[in-house]
């Protein structure tokens, strides 16, 4: 899809569709009044299905205009309009476009800033993305838009063009991550996924891939134990973004379980659905890394992406096994379905050994975080309040919901093991402290050492079923985290 900015009168614009915003209660957004006037409507057609709420739209015929139709797009309450609502409204317009190929819109004028042009462009690019690599023909409701013209006053044209370029980079990175997550598990065994990540980042990063022999020689006991049940052995991918004269060094760690069956602690069939998305943390980091050079990120970034397939078999790890993670910490494996923290233990220990300024990990780690925060937000846990505040502020700007959870010290003792340094789950029979997202994070914290560290549990927002996907997020993979990471890294420099 091509997005351009133009300083044109909406009534003089040629397009298949003209999308204009309407606030809740039928209050006309920018550009709406003259358009409705030209259609001979003196009041907005408020119907039970269109009151101007976010998510709603209404298609009108446009006799006498140069456009094929007028699409009214709900913007929600006027006093609550912000960039994120524009992003959602733009995505609704992209999905409601039907057969339209060229669309012009005044949506970005709701909040006349570069940030709103970027949000509108991202909404169109992300909302129009549909996954049709595995269909014989695109879905019938797939967007056919190939050109979007964002109407803007001539005084802001060059600012709008910069904003569109940034939206393209952010959206390409997000869609790159989505496409990895949407791959079926049989098409992304660890070695294949490592190659797909290398292809995604291209020349933007240095790439290093450790195979199972190197992992064994170097003592990555967590990754190897989780991958032991699969005939497709694990990998550890390292990506490096090395700017000249870097302003500090950050390590990103992403959970990359290409399919999580639970292992011998087998999940139920229903619990196994969507577990191809258990590598969404690694995918988000790979997507972000692909965009860093283009954005001119000034921070040096190392990404560590442990990739493994968690399957039951005669070679799988067993409950009661003890493994030695990178760096020497031993772990009693009480539940093979708590596998994410085992691969992350290795990667976090390797990250901490480098003594970077910060470590941020992204992981679809627990069902517990979904019980607590729902599917639209990630839980954030950190040993460093400043790092937490900075990532939360970046998420807010990016339009992603990141909510802090506490690292209660009184839960730590539940990770004590009778046989090893640590147990991988807190709940023993008849002794379950609850707070599974928190105890998982307390486990991870042991491996981050003294480095400022932040953990994002993205189990909820990484993947949305069609029923939960109403705007630019999903359906399927969302690429959650890509835009937060890029915003945080850009602001850090
Ligand atoms: N990958 C899952 C977490 C998950 C659940 C992600 C639902 C997305 C949706 C993780 O590996 C897992 O199985 N976690 C267990 C941990 C438990 C065994 C302590 C869980 O949350 O039930
Ligand atoms: Mn699991
Ligand atoms: Zn998992």
Coordinates of C-alpha atoms and ligand atoms in Angstrom, one line a residue:
X1 CA 0.0 0.0 0.0
X2 CA 1.2 3.5 -0.9
X3 CA 0.5 6.3 1.5
X4 CA 0.9 9.9 0.4
X5 CA 0.1 13.3 1.8
X6 CA -1.7 16.0 -0.3
X7 CA -2.9 19.5 0.4
X8 CA -6.3 19.3 -1.4
X9 CA -9.9 20.2 -0.8
X10 CA -11.6 16.9 0.1
X11 CA -14.4 17.8 -2.3
X12 CA -11.9 18.1 -5.2
X13 CA -10.1 14.8 -4.5
X14 CA -10.5 11.9 -6.8
X15 CA -10.8 8.6 -4.9
X16 CA -12.9 5.5 -4.6
X17 CA -13.7 6.4 -1.1
X18 CA -13.5 9.6 1.1
X19 CA -13.1 8.8 4.8
X20 CA -14.1 11.5 7.2
X21 CA -14.4 11.3 11.0
X22 CA -17.4 11.7 13.2
X23 CA -17.3 12.1 16.9
X24 CA -19.6 10.4 19.3
X25 CA -23.1 11.9 19.3
X26 CA -22.8 12.8 15.6
X27 CA -20.5 15.8 16.0
X28 CA -18.7 16.3 12.6
X29 CA -15.0 15.9 12.6
X30 CA -12.7 18.0 10.3
X31 CA -13.7 18.0 6.7
X32 CA -17.1 16.3 7.5
X33 CA -19.4 19.3 7.3
X34 CA -18.6 20.4 3.8
X35 CA -18.7 16.9 2.5
X36 CA -22.1 16.2 4.1
X37 CA -23.3 19.6 2.8
X38 CA -22.3 18.6 -0.7
X39 CA -24.3 15.4 -0.4
X40 CA -27.3 17.5 0.6
X41 CA -27.4 16.2 4.1
X42 CA -27.8 19.0 6.7
X43 CA -27.5 16.7 9.7
X44 CA -25.5 13.6 10.2
X45 CA -27.3 10.3 9.7
X46 CA -27.1 8.9 13.2
X47 CA -28.4 5.3 13.1
X48 CA -28.5 2.6 15.9
X49 CA -25.4 1.1 14.2
X50 CA -23.6 4.4 13.9
X51 CA -23.3 6.9 16.7
X52 CA -19.7 7.9 16.1
X53 CA -18.2 5.4 18.5
X54 CA -14.7 4.0 17.9
X55 CA -15.1 0.9 15.8
X56 CA -18.2 2.1 13.9
X57 CA -18.5 3.2 10.4
X58 CA -21.2 4.1 7.9
X59 CA -20.9 4.0 4.1
X60 CA -22.8 6.7 2.1
X61 CA -23.3 7.0 -1.6
X62 CA -21.8 10.2 -3.0
X63 CA -23.8 11.4 -6.0
X64 CA -22.3 14.5 -7.5
X65 CA -18.9 14.1 -5.9
X66 CA -15.7 13.0 -7.5
X67 CA -15.5 10.1 -5.0
X68 CA -17.2 6.7 -5.3
X69 CA -18.5 6.9 -1.7
X70 CA -18.1 8.6 1.6
X71 CA -17.1 6.6 4.6
X72 CA -18.1 8.1 8.0
X73 CA -15.7 6.7 10.6
X74 CA -16.5 6.9 14.4
X75 CA -13.9 8.7 16.5
X76 CA -15.4 8.3 20.0
X77 CA -15.8 11.2 22.4
X78 CA -14.4 14.5 21.1
X79 CA -12.6 15.3 24.4
X80 CA -10.9 12.0 24.3
X81 CA -9.5 12.0 20.8
X82 CA -5.8 11.1 20.7
X83 CA -3.4 9.4 18.4
X84 CA -4.3 5.9 19.4
X85 CA -8.0 6.5 18.7
X86 CA -7.0 7.8 15.3
X87 CA -4.9 4.6 14.7
X88 CA -8.0 2.5 15.5
X89 CA -10.4 4.6 13.4
X90 CA -8.0 4.4 10.4
X91 CA -7.8 0.7 10.7
X92 CA -11.6 0.5 10.8
X93 CA -11.7 2.5 7.6
X94 CA -9.0 0.2 6.0
X95 CA -11.1 -2.8 6.8
X96 CA -14.4 -1.2 5.8
X97 CA -13.1 -0.2 2.4
X98 CA -14.7 -3.1 0.5
X99 CA -13.6 -3.0 -3.1
X100 CA -12.1 0.5 -2.9
X101 CA -8.5 0.8 -4.1
X102 CA -7.8 4.5 -3.6
X103 CA -9.0 6.2 -0.5
X104 CA -8.6 9.8 0.6
X105 CA -9.1 10.9 4.2
X106 CA -9.3 13.9 6.5
X107 CA -8.8 11.8 9.6
X108 CA -5.3 13.1 10.4
X109 CA -6.8 16.7 10.8
X110 CA -8.6 15.6 14.0
X111 CA -5.4 16.3 15.9
X112 CA -3.2 18.3 13.6
X113 CA 0.3 17.0 14.6
X114 CA 2.9 14.8 13.0
X115 CA 2.0 12.1 15.6
X116 CA -1.5 11.9 14.3
X117 CA -0.5 11.6 10.7
X118 CA 1.9 8.8 11.8
X119 CA -1.0 7.1 13.7
X120 CA -3.4 7.4 10.8
X121 CA -0.9 6.0 8.4
X122 CA 0.0 3.1 10.8
X123 CA -3.7 2.4 11.3
X124 CA -4.2 2.0 7.5
X125 CA -1.0 0.0 7.0
X126 CA -1.6 -2.4 9.9
X127 CA -5.4 -2.6 9.5
X128 CA -5.1 -3.5 5.9
X129 CA -2.6 -6.3 6.5
X130 CA -4.1 -9.7 6.1
X131 CA -2.5 -13.1 6.3
X132 CA -3.1 -15.0 3.0
X133 CA 0.1 -16.9 2.5
X134 CA -1.8 -20.1 3.4
X135 CA -5.0 -19.6 1.5
X136 CA -5.5 -20.4 -2.2
X137 CA -7.1 -16.9 -2.6
X138 CA -7.2 -13.8 -0.4
X139 CA -10.1 -13.8 2.1
X140 CA -13.2 -12.1 0.7
X141 CA -13.1 -9.4 3.3
X142 CA -9.4 -8.6 2.8
X143 CA -8.7 -4.9 2.2
X144 CA -8.0 -4.0 -1.4
X145 CA -6.6 -0.6 -0.7
X146 CA -3.4 0.2 -2.6
X147 CA -3.3 3.9 -2.2
X148 CA -4.3 6.2 0.8
X149 CA -4.1 9.9 0.5
X150 CA -3.9 11.8 3.8
X151 CA -5.3 15.2 3.3
X152 CA -3.4 17.9 5.2
X153 CA -2.9 21.7 5.0
X154 CA -0.1 22.8 2.7
X155 CA 1.8 24.3 5.7
X156 CA 2.1 20.9 7.2
X157 CA 2.9 18.9 4.1
X158 CA 6.5 18.2 4.7
X159 CA 5.9 17.3 8.4
X160 CA 3.2 14.9 7.2
X161 CA 5.6 13.3 4.7
X162 CA 8.1 12.6 7.5
X163 CA 5.4 11.1 9.7
X164 CA 4.3 8.8 6.9
X165 CA 7.8 7.6 6.3
X166 CA 8.1 6.8 10.0
X167 CA 4.8 5.0 10.0
X168 CA 6.0 2.9 7.1
X169 CA 9.1 1.9 9.0
X170 CA 7.2 1.1 12.2
X171 CA 4.5 -0.8 10.3
X172 CA 6.9 -2.8 8.2
X173 CA 8.7 -3.9 11.4
X174 CA 5.4 -4.8 13.0
X175 CA 4.2 -6.8 10.0
X176 CA 7.5 -8.5 9.8
X177 CA 7.0 -9.8 13.3
X178 CA 3.3 -10.7 12.6
X179 CA 4.3 -12.8 9.6
X180 CA 6.8 -14.8 11.7
X181 CA 4.2 -15.5 14.4
X182 CA 1.5 -16.4 11.9
X183 CA 3.6 -19.1 10.3
X184 CA 2.4 -22.6 11.1
X185 CA 4.6 -24.4 13.6
X186 CA 5.7 -27.0 11.0
X187 CA 7.1 -24.1 8.9
X188 CA 9.2 -22.5 11.7
X189 CA 11.2 -25.2 13.3
X190 CA 14.0 -23.6 15.3
X191 CA 16.6 -23.7 12.4
X192 CA 14.0 -22.5 9.9
X193 CA 12.9 -19.7 12.1
X194 CA 16.5 -18.7 12.7
X195 CA 16.9 -18.4 8.9
X196 CA 13.7 -16.5 8.6
X197 CA 14.8 -14.0 11.2
X198 CA 18.2 -13.6 9.5
X199 CA 16.3 -12.9 6.2
X200 CA 13.9 -10.4 8.0
X201 CA 16.8 -8.3 9.4
X202 CA 18.8 -8.6 6.2
X203 CA 21.8 -6.2 6.2
X204 CA 20.4 -4.2 9.2
X205 CA 22.1 -6.3 11.8
X206 CA 24.9 -8.7 12.3
X207 CA 23.5 -12.2 12.8
X208 CA 25.0 -15.1 14.7
X209 CA 23.3 -18.5 15.0
X210 CA 24.4 -21.1 17.6
X211 CA 23.3 -24.7 16.7
X212 CA 22.8 -27.5 19.2
X213 CA 26.4 -28.6 19.2
X214 CA 27.6 -25.0 20.1
X215 CA 24.8 -24.7 22.7
X216 CA 26.0 -27.9 24.3
X217 CA 29.7 -26.9 24.2
X218 CA 28.9 -23.6 25.8
X219 CA 26.6 -24.8 28.6
X220 CA 23.1 -23.6 27.5
X221 CA 21.3 -26.3 29.6
X222 CA 17.9 -24.6 29.6
X223 CA 17.5 -24.2 25.8
X224 CA 18.8 -27.7 25.2
X225 CA 16.5 -29.3 27.9
X226 CA 13.4 -27.6 26.4
X227 CA 14.4 -28.6 22.9
X228 CA 15.3 -32.1 23.7
X229 CA 11.8 -33.6 22.9
X230 CA 11.8 -32.4 19.3
X231 CA 13.6 -34.0 16.4
X232 CA 14.2 -30.4 15.3
X233 CA 17.0 -29.1 17.7
X234 CA 17.1 -25.6 19.2
X235 CA 19.0 -22.5 18.2
X236 CA 20.2 -19.3 19.8
X237 CA 20.1 -16.3 17.5
X238 CA 22.1 -13.2 18.3
X239 CA 21.3 -10.0 16.4
X240 CA 23.5 -6.9 16.7
X241 CA 22.7 -3.3 15.9
X242 CA 26.0 -1.4 16.1
X243 CA 25.8 2.3 15.5
X244 CA 28.9 4.5 15.3
X245 CA 29.6 6.1 18.7
X246 CA 26.8 4.3 20.5
X247 CA 25.0 5.9 23.4
X248 CA 25.0 2.9 25.7
X249 CA 24.1 -0.7 25.2
X250 CA 20.9 -2.6 25.6
X251 CA 20.2 -6.3 25.4
X252 CA 16.8 -7.5 24.3
X253 CA 15.8 -11.1 25.1
X254 CA 12.8 -12.8 23.3
X255 CA 11.1 -16.1 24.1
X256 CA 11.1 -18.2 20.9
X257 CA 9.1 -21.4 21.5
X258 CA 8.1 -22.3 18.0
X259 CA 5.3 -24.6 19.4
X260 CA 4.4 -25.1 23.0
X261 CA 2.7 -28.5 23.6
X262 CA 3.7 -28.3 27.3
X263 CA 6.1 -31.2 26.8
X264 CA 5.6 -34.2 29.0
X265 CA 3.5 -31.9 31.3
X266 CA 1.2 -31.9 28.3
X267 CA -1.4 -29.2 27.7
X268 CA -5.0 -30.0 26.9
X269 CA -6.0 -29.8 23.2
X270 CA -7.7 -26.5 23.8
X271 CA -4.7 -25.1 25.8
X272 CA -2.5 -26.0 22.8
X273 CA -4.4 -23.8 20.3
X274 CA -2.4 -20.7 19.3
X275 CA 0.8 -22.1 20.8
X276 CA 2.5 -21.4 17.5
X277 CA 2.5 -17.8 18.8
X278 CA 4.8 -18.8 21.7
X279 CA 7.7 -17.2 19.8
X280 CA 6.0 -13.8 19.6
X281 CA 8.6 -12.2 22.0
X282 CA 11.5 -13.3 19.7
X283 CA 9.5 -12.2 16.6
X284 CA 8.8 -8.7 18.0
X285 CA 12.4 -8.2 18.8
X286 CA 13.5 -9.4 15.4
X287 CA 11.0 -7.0 13.7
X288 CA 12.3 -4.1 15.8
X289 CA 15.9 -5.0 15.0
X290 CA 15.1 -4.9 11.3
X291 CA 14.1 -1.3 11.6
X292 CA 16.7 0.1 13.9
X293 CA 19.3 1.1 11.3
X294 CA 16.7 2.8 9.2
X295 CA 15.5 4.8 12.2
X296 CA 19.0 5.7 13.2
X297 CA 18.7 4.3 16.7
X298 CA 21.8 5.6 18.5
X299 CA 21.9 2.9 21.2
X300 CA 23.9 -0.3 20.6
X301 CA 21.4 -3.2 20.7
X302 CA 22.1 -6.9 21.2
X303 CA 19.2 -9.3 20.7
X304 CA 19.3 -12.8 22.1
X305 CA 16.5 -15.1 20.8
X306 CA 16.5 -18.6 22.1
X307 CA 14.4 -20.8 19.8
X308 CA 13.1 -24.3 20.7
X309 CA 10.2 -26.6 20.1
X310 CA 8.6 -27.9 23.3
X311 CA 7.3 -31.5 22.5
X312 CA 6.9 -34.7 24.4
X313 CA 8.8 -37.7 23.3
X314 CA 11.2 -40.4 24.5
X315 CA 14.0 -37.9 24.3
X316 CA 12.1 -35.1 26.1
X317 CA 13.1 -33.7 29.5
X318 CA 11.1 -35.1 32.4
X319 CA 9.5 -33.5 35.4
X320 CA 12.0 -34.0 38.2
X321 CA 15.0 -33.5 35.9
X322 CA 17.6 -31.0 37.0
X323 CA 19.3 -28.8 34.4
X324 CA 22.3 -26.4 34.6
X325 CA 21.6 -23.1 33.0
X326 CA 24.2 -20.9 31.3
X327 CA 26.4 -19.5 34.1
X328 CA 25.9 -22.5 36.4
X329 CA 22.6 -22.1 38.2
X330 CA 20.8 -25.4 38.6
X331 CA 17.1 -25.7 38.1
X332 CA 14.7 -28.5 39.1
X333 CA 12.1 -28.9 36.3
X334 CA 8.9 -29.5 38.2
X335 CA 6.7 -28.7 35.1
X336 CA 7.9 -29.0 31.6
X337 CA 5.2 -26.5 30.5
X338 CA 7.0 -23.8 32.4
X339 CA 9.5 -23.9 29.6
X340 CA 9.7 -20.2 28.6
X341 CA 11.6 -19.3 31.8
X342 CA 14.1 -22.1 31.1
X343 CA 15.2 -20.8 27.7
X344 CA 15.1 -17.3 29.0
X345 CA 17.3 -18.3 32.0
X346 CA 20.1 -19.1 29.6
X347 CA 19.7 -16.0 27.5
X348 CA 19.3 -13.6 30.5
X349 CA 22.4 -15.1 32.1
X350 CA 24.4 -14.6 28.9
X351 CA 23.0 -11.0 28.6
X352 CA 23.9 -10.2 32.2
X353 CA 27.5 -11.4 31.7
X354 CA 27.9 -8.6 29.1
X355 CA 27.0 -6.0 31.8
X356 CA 24.8 -3.9 29.5
X357 CA 23.0 -0.7 30.7
X358 CA 19.6 -2.5 30.5
X359 CA 18.0 -5.8 29.7
X360 CA 14.4 -6.0 28.4
X361 CA 12.8 -9.4 27.8
X362 CA 9.6 -10.1 25.9
X363 CA 7.8 -13.4 26.5
X364 CA 4.4 -15.0 26.1
X365 CA 5.2 -16.4 29.5
X366 CA 2.0 -17.1 31.5
X367 CA -1.7 -17.7 31.3
X368 CA -1.8 -15.9 34.7
X369 CA -1.1 -12.5 33.2
X370 CA -4.1 -12.9 31.0
X371 CA -6.3 -13.7 34.0
X372 CA -5.0 -10.6 35.6
X373 CA -4.8 -8.0 32.8
X374 CA -6.9 -9.5 30.0
X375 CA -5.8 -9.9 26.4
X376 CA -5.1 -6.3 25.4
X377 CA -2.3 -5.4 27.9
X378 CA 1.1 -6.8 28.7
X379 CA 2.3 -7.1 32.3
X380 CA 5.6 -5.3 33.1
X381 CA 7.9 -6.4 36.0
X382 CA 11.2 -4.8 36.7
X383 CA 14.0 -4.4 39.2
X384 CA 14.4 -0.8 38.1
X385 CA 11.7 1.9 38.5
X386 CA 13.3 4.3 36.0
X387 CA 13.4 1.6 33.3
X388 CA 9.8 0.7 34.0
X389 CA 8.7 4.3 33.7
X390 CA 10.6 4.8 30.5
X391 CA 9.2 1.7 28.8
X392 CA 5.6 2.5 30.0
X393 CA 5.9 6.0 28.6
X394 CA 7.1 4.6 25.3
X395 CA 4.2 2.2 25.2
X396 CA 1.8 5.0 25.8
X397 CA 3.2 6.9 22.8
X398 CA 3.1 3.8 20.7
X399 CA -0.5 3.0 21.6
X400 CA 0.3 -0.3 23.3
X401 CA -0.9 -1.1 26.8
X402 CA 1.8 -2.0 29.3
X403 CA 0.7 -2.4 33.0
X404 CA 3.1 -2.8 36.0
X405 CA 2.8 -5.9 38.3
X406 CA 4.7 -6.1 41.5
X407 CA 7.7 -8.4 42.2
X408 CA 6.4 -9.3 45.7
X409 CA 9.5 -10.6 47.7
X410 CA 7.3 -12.9 49.9
X411 CA 6.6 -15.0 46.8
X412 CA 10.3 -15.7 46.2
X413 CA 10.6 -18.5 48.7
X414 CA 8.2 -20.6 46.7
X415 CA 10.9 -21.0 44.1
X416 CA 13.1 -22.8 46.5
X417 CA 13.9 -26.4 45.5
X418 CA 14.7 -29.5 47.6
X419 CA 17.3 -30.6 45.2
X420 CA 18.6 -27.7 43.1
X421 CA 19.2 -24.0 43.3
X422 CA 15.8 -23.2 42.0
X423 CA 12.5 -24.8 41.0
X424 CA 10.8 -23.7 37.8
X425 CA 7.3 -23.4 39.2
X426 CA 6.0 -22.1 42.5
X427 CA 3.0 -24.2 43.0
X428 CA 3.6 -27.6 44.7
X429 CA 0.7 -29.9 45.3
X430 CA -1.4 -28.4 48.1
X431 CA 0.7 -25.3 48.2
X432 CA -0.1 -22.7 45.5
X433 CA 0.7 -19.1 46.3
X434 CA -1.0 -17.9 43.0
X435 CA 0.4 -14.9 41.2
X436 CA 1.8 -17.0 38.4
X437 CA 2.9 -14.1 36.3
X438 CA 4.8 -12.7 39.3
X439 CA 6.5 -15.9 40.3
X440 CA 7.6 -16.5 36.7
X441 CA 9.2 -13.0 36.7
X442 CA 10.8 -13.7 40.1
X443 CA 12.4 -16.8 38.5
X444 CA 13.7 -14.7 35.6
X445 CA 15.1 -12.0 38.0
X446 CA 17.6 -14.5 39.4
X447 CA 19.3 -14.6 36.0
X448 CA 19.5 -10.9 35.3
X449 CA 21.9 -10.3 38.2
X450 CA 22.4 -6.6 39.1
X451 CA 21.6 -5.3 35.6
X452 CA 18.5 -3.0 35.3
X453 CA 16.0 -5.4 33.8
X454 CA 12.4 -5.3 32.7
X455 CA 10.2 -8.2 31.7
X456 CA 7.1 -7.9 29.5
X457 CA 4.7 -10.8 29.7
X458 CA 3.0 -10.4 26.4
X459 CA 0.9 -13.7 26.6
X460 CA -2.3 -11.7 26.2
X461 CA -1.8 -9.1 23.5
X462 CA 0.6 -11.1 21.2
X463 CA -2.2 -13.0 19.4
X464 CA -5.9 -12.1 19.1
X465 CA -8.6 -14.4 17.8
X466 CA -10.8 -12.8 15.1
X467 CA -13.5 -12.1 17.7
X468 CA -11.1 -10.0 19.8
X469 CA -9.6 -8.2 16.8
X470 CA -11.6 -5.1 15.9
X471 CA -9.0 -2.7 14.7
X472 CA -5.3 -2.8 13.6
X473 CA -4.4 -5.5 16.1
X474 CA -4.7 -8.9 14.6
X475 CA -6.6 -11.0 13.8
X476 CA -3.9 -13.5 14.7
X477 CA -0.5 -12.1 15.4
X478 CA -0.4 -8.5 16.5
X479 CA 3.3 -7.7 16.5
X480 CA 2.8 -6.4 20.1
X481 CA 6.0 -4.8 21.5
X482 CA 7.6 -3.8 18.2
X483 CA 6.4 -0.2 18.4
X484 CA 7.0 0.1 22.1
X485 CA 10.6 -1.1 21.8
X486 CA 11.4 1.2 18.8
X487 CA 9.8 4.2 20.6
X488 CA 11.7 3.5 23.8
X489 CA 15.1 3.0 21.9
X490 CA 14.5 6.2 19.8
X491 CA 13.8 8.2 22.9
X492 CA 16.7 6.8 24.8
X493 CA 19.2 8.2 22.4
Ligands
LIG1 N1 3.3 -20.3 26.6 C1 2.6 -20.6 27.8 C2 1.9 -19.3 28.3 C3 0.7 -18.9 27.5 C4 -0.6 -19.3 27.9 C5 0.8 -18.0 26.5 C6 -1.7 -18.8 27.1 C7 -0.3 -17.6 25.8 C8 -1.5 -18.0 26.1 C9 3.7 -20.9 28.9 O1 4.7 -21.7 28.4 C10 3.0 -21.8 29.9 O2 2.6 -22.9 29.5 N2 2.8 -21.3 31.1 C11 2.1 -22.1 32.1 C12 3.0 -22.0 33.3 C13 2.6 -23.0 34.4 C14 3.0 -24.4 34.0 C15 3.4 -22.6 35.7 C16 0.8 -21.4 32.4 O3 0.7 -20.2 32.3 O4 -0.2 -22.1 32.7
LIG2 MN1 4.4 -23.8 28.4
LIG3 ZN1 5.3 -21.4 26.5

